Amino acid sequence: MSVLRQQILILHAADPDLESRTVAWALYDGAKPKGELQMQTGDSDVPPYESVLDAMRDGWNVMQLPALPVFIGGHEHEQGHLPYEYVLERKVEVQ
């Protein structure tokens, strides 16, 4: 009997277009056994997908779209969080 587990993929895109390039990412894999190392920041210089749309084509479901940032006059060039964060999930079988 197979059991399903959830994987969560967080992709930060360069702009709100689903085909824009991935600039940062994180993967949390509920299918990995407890104690097995999850993805760590800096593990790879290559994103798992070039874009959100590429991840969708590979079976990932979008759970959350980013709220578009509001830029206040005079503060357009201030640094902050990455504004175009997409949260995706998929279920995988664990034997």
Backbone as JSON, one array per atom type, in Angstrom:
{
  "sequence": "MSVLRQQILILHAADPDLESRTVAWALYDGAKPKGELQMQTGDSDVPPYESVLDAMRDGWNVMQLPALPVFIGGHEHEQGHLPYEYVLERKVEVQ",
  "N": [[0.85, -1.18, 0.0], [0.65, 2.13, -0.92], [1.69, 5.33, 0.36], [0.86, 8.74, 0.47], [2.8, 11.71, 0.47], [3.46, 15.14, 1.18], [5.17, 17.62, -0.73], [6.69, 20.77, -0.57], [7.38, 23.57, -2.49], [9.03, 26.56, -2.78], [9.23, 29.25, -4.8], [10.94, 32.09, -5.85], [10.4, 34.6, -8.06], [11.75, 36.65, -10.72], [10.04, 38.63, -11.62], [6.44, 39.29, -11.71], [5.47, 37.59, -13.73], [4.63, 34.31, -14.63], [6.4, 32.93, -16.18], [8.82, 34.1, -15.76], [12.28, 34.21, -14.73], [13.58, 32.09, -12.14], [14.81, 33.28, -9.1], [15.4, 32.67, -6.48], [14.94, 29.96, -4.15], [13.3, 27.32, -2.25], [12.96, 24.06, -0.92], [10.87, 21.78, 0.65], [10.58, 18.61, 1.77], [8.3, 16.34, 2.5], [8.36, 13.64, 2.1], [10.81, 12.67, 2.72], [12.61, 10.73, 5.1], [12.36, 11.22, 8.68], [14.95, 13.05, 10.17], [16.61, 12.87, 7.99], [18.53, 15.01, 5.98], [17.13, 18.02, 4.9], [16.77, 20.25, 2.06], [19.32, 22.72, 1.92], [20.2, 26.16, 2.31], [22.08, 27.47, -0.32], [22.85, 25.04, -1.34], [22.82, 24.56, -4.06], [23.62, 26.2, -7.12], [21.94, 26.24, -9.16], [18.59, 26.59, -9.96], [15.75, 24.46, -9.13], [13.78, 24.61, -11.03], [13.41, 26.58, -13.94], [11.39, 28.44, -14.08], [8.18, 29.32, -12.62], [6.12, 28.34, -14.19], [7.41, 26.22, -15.5], [7.73, 24.46, -13.34], [5.03, 23.91, -12.82], [4.39, 22.54, -15.15], [5.69, 20.22, -14.59], [4.15, 18.97, -12.75], [3.7, 20.29, -10.32], [1.54, 22.06, -8.09], [0.19, 25.28, -7.87], [-0.14, 26.99, -4.89], [-0.14, 29.44, -3.68], [-0.19, 32.76, -4.74], [1.83, 35.67, -5.28], [1.2, 38.75, -3.54], [1.01, 41.75, -5.21], [3.62, 44.11, -4.93], [3.45, 47.29, -3.25], [4.72, 50.28, -4.09], [5.94, 52.99, -2.43], [6.09, 56.42, -3.06], [9.31, 57.84, -3.33], [10.54, 55.79, -1.99], [11.19, 53.77, -3.69], [13.56, 52.46, -4.3], [14.47, 51.12, -2.1], [15.73, 48.31, -0.33], [14.32, 45.09, 0.35], [12.26, 42.29, 1.21], [12.03, 39.52, -1.14], [9.75, 40.14, -3.62], [8.11, 38.52, -5.32], [6.92, 35.81, -4.61], [6.1, 32.48, -4.98], [4.19, 29.76, -3.87], [4.27, 26.34, -4.12], [2.94, 22.99, -4.38], [3.1, 19.4, -4.25], [2.03, 15.99, -4.31], [3.66, 13.02, -3.42], [4.42, 9.54, -3.79], [5.23, 7.35, -1.14], [6.92, 4.48, -0.48]],
  "CA": [[0.0, 0.0, 0.0], [1.46, 3.35, -0.98], [1.27, 6.46, 1.17], [1.21, 10.01, -0.15], [3.4, 12.75, 1.3], [3.48, 16.44, 0.52], [6.38, 18.39, -0.94], [6.42, 22.2, -0.74], [8.42, 24.26, -3.23], [8.84, 28.01, -2.77], [10.02, 29.87, -5.86], [10.93, 33.55, -5.95], [10.61, 34.95, -9.46], [12.31, 37.98, -10.99], [8.9, 39.53, -11.74], [5.22, 38.52, -11.48], [5.17, 36.7, -14.84], [4.89, 32.91, -14.28], [7.52, 32.43, -16.98], [10.06, 34.82, -15.45], [13.31, 33.32, -14.17], [13.65, 31.85, -10.71], [15.98, 33.92, -8.51], [15.65, 32.04, -5.18], [14.02, 28.84, -3.98], [13.43, 26.43, -1.1], [12.18, 22.84, -1.09], [10.63, 21.03, 1.87], [10.13, 17.31, 1.27], [7.68, 15.5, 3.52], [8.6, 12.23, 1.79], [12.11, 12.26, 3.29], [12.48, 10.24, 6.47], [12.76, 12.12, 9.76], [16.38, 13.01, 10.41], [17.35, 13.05, 6.73], [18.74, 16.43, 5.73], [16.35, 18.72, 3.88], [17.54, 21.21, 1.27], [19.95, 23.78, 2.69], [20.53, 27.35, 1.54], [23.38, 27.41, -0.96], [23.15, 23.69, -1.83], [22.96, 24.55, -5.51], [23.53, 27.47, -7.83], [20.97, 26.04, -10.24], [17.26, 26.37, -9.39], [15.12, 23.21, -9.56], [12.99, 24.95, -12.23], [13.74, 27.91, -14.47], [10.25, 29.33, -13.86], [7.01, 28.72, -11.97], [5.4, 27.58, -15.21], [8.14, 24.95, -15.7], [7.37, 23.59, -12.21], [3.65, 23.49, -13.05], [4.42, 21.53, -16.22], [6.24, 18.99, -14.01], [3.19, 18.41, -11.81], [3.54, 21.08, -9.09], [0.32, 22.87, -8.03], [0.39, 26.58, -7.22], [-1.01, 27.18, -3.72], [-0.18, 30.84, -3.3], [0.38, 33.77, -5.64], [2.29, 36.83, -4.51], [0.48, 40.02, -3.59], [1.91, 42.68, -5.87], [4.12, 45.12, -3.99], [3.05, 48.69, -3.38], [5.9, 51.11, -3.92], [5.61, 54.33, -1.95], [6.95, 57.43, -3.66], [10.51, 58.18, -2.58], [11.1, 54.58, -1.39], [11.19, 52.76, -4.75], [14.84, 51.77, -4.43], [14.85, 50.49, -0.85], [15.79, 46.85, -0.37], [13.41, 44.4, 1.25], [12.09, 40.87, 0.86], [11.79, 39.26, -2.56], [8.3, 40.34, -3.67], [7.32, 37.63, -6.18], [7.05, 34.48, -4.03], [5.06, 31.51, -5.32], [4.26, 28.54, -3.09], [3.74, 25.22, -4.89], [2.96, 21.71, -3.68], [2.71, 18.19, -4.96], [2.0, 14.78, -3.48], [4.48, 11.95, -3.97], [4.23, 8.27, -3.12], [6.3, 6.81, -0.31], [6.7, 3.02, -0.42]],
  "C": [[0.89, 1.25, 0.0], [0.82, 4.46, -0.14], [1.71, 7.73, 0.47], [1.79, 10.97, 0.88], [3.49, 14.03, 0.49], [4.9, 16.99, 0.41], [5.96, 19.84, -1.17], [7.63, 22.82, -1.43], [8.09, 25.75, -3.23], [9.79, 28.59, -3.81], [9.85, 31.38, -5.81], [11.3, 33.9, -7.39], [11.14, 36.38, -9.59], [11.21, 39.03, -11.13], [7.63, 38.69, -11.67], [4.82, 37.56, -12.59], [5.55, 35.26, -14.46], [6.04, 32.3, -15.08], [8.83, 33.17, -16.7], [11.02, 33.89, -14.7], [13.24, 33.24, -12.65], [14.92, 32.47, -10.17], [16.33, 33.36, -7.13], [14.61, 30.94, -4.99], [14.3, 28.1, -2.68], [12.51, 25.24, -1.35], [12.09, 22.13, 0.26], [9.94, 19.73, 1.48], [9.61, 16.44, 2.4], [7.85, 14.02, 3.27], [9.94, 11.74, 2.34], [11.89, 11.76, 4.71], [12.94, 11.27, 7.49], [14.26, 11.94, 10.02], [17.22, 13.13, 9.14], [17.38, 14.53, 6.4], [17.85, 16.95, 4.61], [17.29, 19.62, 3.07], [18.11, 22.29, 2.18], [20.27, 24.96, 1.78], [21.94, 27.21, 0.97], [23.76, 26.03, -1.45], [23.45, 23.67, -3.32], [22.87, 25.97, -6.06], [22.47, 27.43, -8.92], [19.6, 25.78, -9.62], [16.66, 25.05, -9.89], [14.28, 23.39, -10.83], [13.37, 26.35, -12.66], [12.63, 28.92, -14.21], [9.16, 28.59, -13.11], [6.26, 27.87, -12.97], [6.09, 26.25, -15.51], [7.81, 23.97, -14.58], [5.94, 23.07, -12.37], [3.59, 22.41, -14.11], [4.94, 20.19, -15.71], [5.36, 18.44, -12.9], [3.02, 19.16, -10.5], [2.27, 21.92, -9.21], [0.62, 24.16, -7.29], [-0.63, 26.71, -6.1], [-1.16, 28.64, -3.37], [0.51, 31.7, -4.34], [0.83, 34.95, -4.81], [1.3, 37.99, -4.62], [1.45, 41.01, -4.22], [2.34, 43.78, -4.9], [3.57, 46.5, -4.29], [4.29, 49.52, -3.1], [5.48, 52.53, -3.56], [6.6, 55.31, -2.55], [8.12, 57.81, -2.76], [11.19, 56.97, -1.94], [11.25, 53.45, -2.41], [12.46, 51.92, -4.77], [15.32, 51.14, -3.13], [14.81, 48.97, -1.0], [14.82, 46.26, 0.64], [13.34, 42.94, 0.87], [11.9, 40.73, -0.65], [10.27, 39.26, -2.77], [7.5, 39.29, -4.44], [7.51, 36.17, -5.75], [5.83, 33.63, -4.39], [5.28, 30.27, -4.47], [3.55, 27.45, -3.9], [3.79, 23.96, -4.04], [2.64, 20.59, -4.64], [2.75, 17.04, -3.97], [2.84, 13.71, -4.19], [4.24, 10.68, -3.16], [5.46, 7.88, -2.33], [5.98, 5.33, -0.16], [6.93, 2.5, 0.99]]
}
